[in-house]
């Protein structure tokens, strides 16, 4: 993420950057004097992107297929994404197997992707990423609507970093922690080591 942002001329503000389980789950940056916030959607929708349309009852969209055989950085930079059609399609067919016909249908629908002699994988990857973003946007919007309808506006996922933090706020609001003690530093670390899979040993 940091490399991509730097290439695009975006400045990452640090802090705040929140890391969870070794991953960046919230990142604040600045672009053309505008501040933006990026969050890890997997911290809320912990499921493969391909399963989201069915899980959230979204029709008309699906995660598309894409080949990775030519996604090597040196190959892409050297050829600018344009490959010889015959040899590239042969390699892609080997990689995708039964998904190859779907790839061809998509590639033919992307303007400028296929010619008689070449295939432009940059154009296809642009299409592929746009479809991924569409699926994720629709699924997260549906998820957000369900959360706010069931629990109220105070539990809008946009205002949290993870689904766990939403649950923590809910438990706090319902006073589920009444009578419990807060632990920090050494005692907390010691007790945490005895917790496996949510159960104490």
Coordinates of C-alpha atoms in Angstrom, one line a residue:
X1 CA 0.0 0.0 0.0
X2 CA 2.8 2.4 0.9
X3 CA 4.6 1.8 -2.3
X4 CA 1.4 2.4 -4.4
X5 CA 0.6 5.5 -2.5
X6 CA 4.1 6.9 -3.0
X7 CA 4.1 6.2 -6.7
X8 CA 0.8 8.0 -7.1
X9 CA 2.1 11.0 -5.2
X10 CA 0.1 10.4 -2.0
X11 CA 1.6 11.2 1.4
X12 CA 1.0 8.7 4.1
X13 CA 0.5 10.3 7.5
X14 CA 2.2 8.4 10.3
X15 CA 0.7 8.3 12.9
X16 CA -2.0 7.3 12.7
X17 CA -1.5 3.9 11.2
X18 CA -3.1 1.0 13.1
X19 CA -1.8 -2.5 12.6
X20 CA -3.8 -5.6 13.5
X21 CA -2.5 -9.1 13.2
X22 CA 0.6 -7.8 11.3
X23 CA -1.6 -6.0 8.7
X24 CA -2.4 -2.4 8.2
X25 CA -6.1 -2.1 9.0
X26 CA -6.4 1.7 8.9
X27 CA -4.3 4.2 7.0
X28 CA -4.6 8.0 6.8
X29 CA -3.0 9.8 3.9
X30 CA -3.0 13.1 2.1
X31 CA -3.4 13.8 -1.6
X32 CA -3.6 17.3 -3.2
X33 CA -4.3 18.8 0.3
X34 CA -7.2 16.4 0.9
X35 CA -7.1 13.8 3.7
X36 CA -8.3 10.3 3.0
X37 CA -8.8 7.2 5.2
X38 CA -8.2 3.7 3.9
X39 CA -9.5 0.7 5.9
X40 CA -9.0 -3.0 5.4
X41 CA -12.4 -4.4 4.4
X42 CA -11.3 -7.9 5.4
X43 CA -11.4 -6.7 9.0
X44 CA -15.2 -6.6 8.5
X45 CA -16.0 -9.0 5.8
X46 CA -13.7 -11.9 6.5
X47 CA -14.7 -14.0 3.5
X48 CA -13.4 -14.5 0.0
X49 CA -14.5 -11.8 -2.4
X50 CA -16.1 -14.4 -4.6
X51 CA -18.5 -15.5 -1.9
X52 CA -19.8 -12.0 -1.1
X53 CA -22.5 -11.6 -3.8
X54 CA -24.2 -14.8 -2.7
X55 CA -23.7 -14.0 1.0
X56 CA -25.3 -10.6 0.7
X57 CA -27.9 -11.3 -2.0
X58 CA -26.3 -9.2 -4.6
X59 CA -27.3 -10.0 -8.2
X60 CA -25.7 -9.1 -11.5
X61 CA -22.0 -8.9 -10.3
X62 CA -19.4 -11.5 -9.5
X63 CA -15.7 -11.7 -8.9
X64 CA -13.9 -12.2 -12.2
X65 CA -11.0 -14.5 -13.1
X66 CA -7.6 -13.2 -14.0
X67 CA -4.3 -14.8 -15.0
X68 CA -1.2 -14.3 -12.8
X69 CA 1.2 -16.0 -15.1
X70 CA 2.3 -12.6 -16.6
X71 CA 2.0 -10.5 -13.5
X72 CA 5.7 -10.7 -12.9
X73 CA 6.9 -7.1 -12.4
X74 CA 9.8 -7.3 -14.9
X75 CA 7.6 -8.8 -17.6
X76 CA 4.9 -6.2 -17.1
X77 CA 7.3 -3.2 -17.1
X78 CA 9.2 -4.5 -20.1
X79 CA 6.2 -5.1 -22.3
X80 CA 3.8 -2.5 -20.8
X81 CA 1.2 -5.2 -20.4
X82 CA 1.0 -6.0 -24.2
X83 CA 1.8 -9.6 -25.0
X84 CA 1.7 -11.7 -28.2
X85 CA -1.8 -13.1 -28.4
X86 CA -1.1 -16.7 -29.4
X87 CA 1.6 -17.5 -26.8
X88 CA 0.0 -15.5 -24.0
X89 CA -3.4 -17.1 -24.5
X90 CA -1.8 -20.6 -24.5
X91 CA -0.1 -19.9 -21.1
X92 CA -3.3 -18.3 -19.7
X93 CA -5.4 -21.3 -20.8
X94 CA -3.0 -23.6 -19.0
X95 CA -3.2 -21.6 -15.8
X96 CA -7.0 -20.9 -15.7
X97 CA -8.1 -24.3 -17.0
X98 CA -11.9 -24.4 -17.0
X99 CA -12.1 -20.7 -16.2
X100 CA -10.4 -19.8 -19.5
X101 CA -13.7 -19.4 -21.5
X102 CA -14.9 -16.9 -18.9
X103 CA -11.6 -15.0 -19.2
X104 CA -12.0 -14.9 -23.0
X105 CA -15.5 -13.6 -22.8
X106 CA -14.4 -10.8 -20.5
X107 CA -11.3 -10.0 -22.5
X108 CA -13.4 -9.7 -25.7
X109 CA -15.8 -7.3 -24.0
X110 CA -12.9 -5.0 -22.8
X111 CA -12.4 -2.4 -25.6
X112 CA -8.8 -2.6 -27.0
X113 CA -7.8 -5.7 -24.9
X114 CA -7.6 -8.1 -27.8
X115 CA -6.3 -7.6 -31.3
X116 CA -5.5 -10.2 -34.0
X117 CA -1.9 -10.4 -32.8
X118 CA -1.8 -9.0 -29.2
X119 CA -3.5 -9.0 -25.8
X120 CA -3.3 -6.0 -23.5
X121 CA -3.2 -7.3 -19.9
X122 CA -3.0 -3.8 -18.5
X123 CA -6.5 -3.1 -19.9
X124 CA -7.7 -6.5 -18.6
X125 CA -6.3 -5.9 -15.1
X126 CA -8.0 -2.5 -15.0
X127 CA -11.3 -4.2 -15.8
X128 CA -10.6 -7.0 -13.3
X129 CA -9.8 -4.5 -10.5
X130 CA -12.9 -2.4 -11.3
X131 CA -15.1 -5.5 -11.0
X132 CA -13.5 -6.4 -7.7
X133 CA -14.1 -2.9 -6.3
X134 CA -17.7 -3.0 -7.5
X135 CA -18.4 -6.3 -5.7
X136 CA -16.7 -5.1 -2.5
X137 CA -18.5 -1.7 -2.6
X138 CA -21.9 -3.3 -3.0
X139 CA -21.3 -6.0 -0.3
X140 CA -19.9 -3.5 2.2
X141 CA -22.8 -1.1 1.6
X142 CA -25.3 -4.0 2.2
X143 CA -23.4 -5.0 5.3
X144 CA -23.3 -1.4 6.6
X145 CA -27.1 -1.0 6.0
X146 CA -27.8 -4.2 7.9
X147 CA -25.6 -3.2 10.9
X148 CA -27.2 0.3 11.2
X149 CA -30.7 -1.1 10.8
X150 CA -30.3 -3.7 13.4
X151 CA -28.1 -1.9 15.9
X152 CA -28.6 1.8 15.1
X153 CA -26.4 4.5 13.7
X154 CA -23.9 4.3 16.7
X155 CA -22.7 1.0 15.2
X156 CA -22.0 2.2 11.7
X157 CA -19.0 0.2 10.5
X158 CA -17.5 3.2 8.8
X159 CA -16.7 4.6 12.3
X160 CA -14.8 1.5 13.4
X161 CA -11.6 -0.3 12.3
X162 CA -12.8 -3.9 12.7
X163 CA -15.9 -6.0 13.3
X164 CA -14.3 -6.9 16.7
X165 CA -14.3 -3.2 17.7
X166 CA -18.0 -3.0 16.8
X167 CA -18.7 -6.0 19.1
X168 CA -16.6 -4.4 21.8
X169 CA -18.6 -1.2 21.7
X170 CA -21.9 -3.2 21.7
X171 CA -20.8 -5.1 24.8
X172 CA -19.8 -1.9 26.5
X173 CA -23.1 -0.2 25.7
X174 CA -25.0 -3.3 27.1
X175 CA -22.9 -3.2 30.2
X176 CA -21.6 -6.7 29.7
X177 CA -18.3 -5.8 31.4
X178 CA -19.9 -4.8 34.7
X179 CA -18.1 -6.4 37.6
X180 CA -15.0 -7.2 35.5
X181 CA -11.5 -5.9 36.0
X182 CA -9.3 -4.3 33.5
X183 CA -5.9 -5.7 33.1
X184 CA -2.8 -4.2 31.5
X185 CA 0.8 -5.0 30.8
X186 CA 2.3 -8.0 32.5
X187 CA -0.8 -9.5 34.1
X188 CA -2.8 -9.2 30.8
X189 CA 0.1 -10.7 28.8
X190 CA 0.3 -13.6 31.3
X191 CA -3.4 -14.4 31.2
X192 CA -3.6 -13.9 27.5
X193 CA -1.2 -16.8 27.0
X194 CA -3.7 -19.1 28.6
X195 CA -6.4 -18.2 26.2
X196 CA -6.7 -20.5 23.1
X197 CA -9.5 -20.2 20.6
X198 CA -11.5 -18.0 22.9
X199 CA -11.5 -20.5 25.8
X200 CA -9.4 -20.5 28.9
X201 CA -7.2 -23.5 29.7

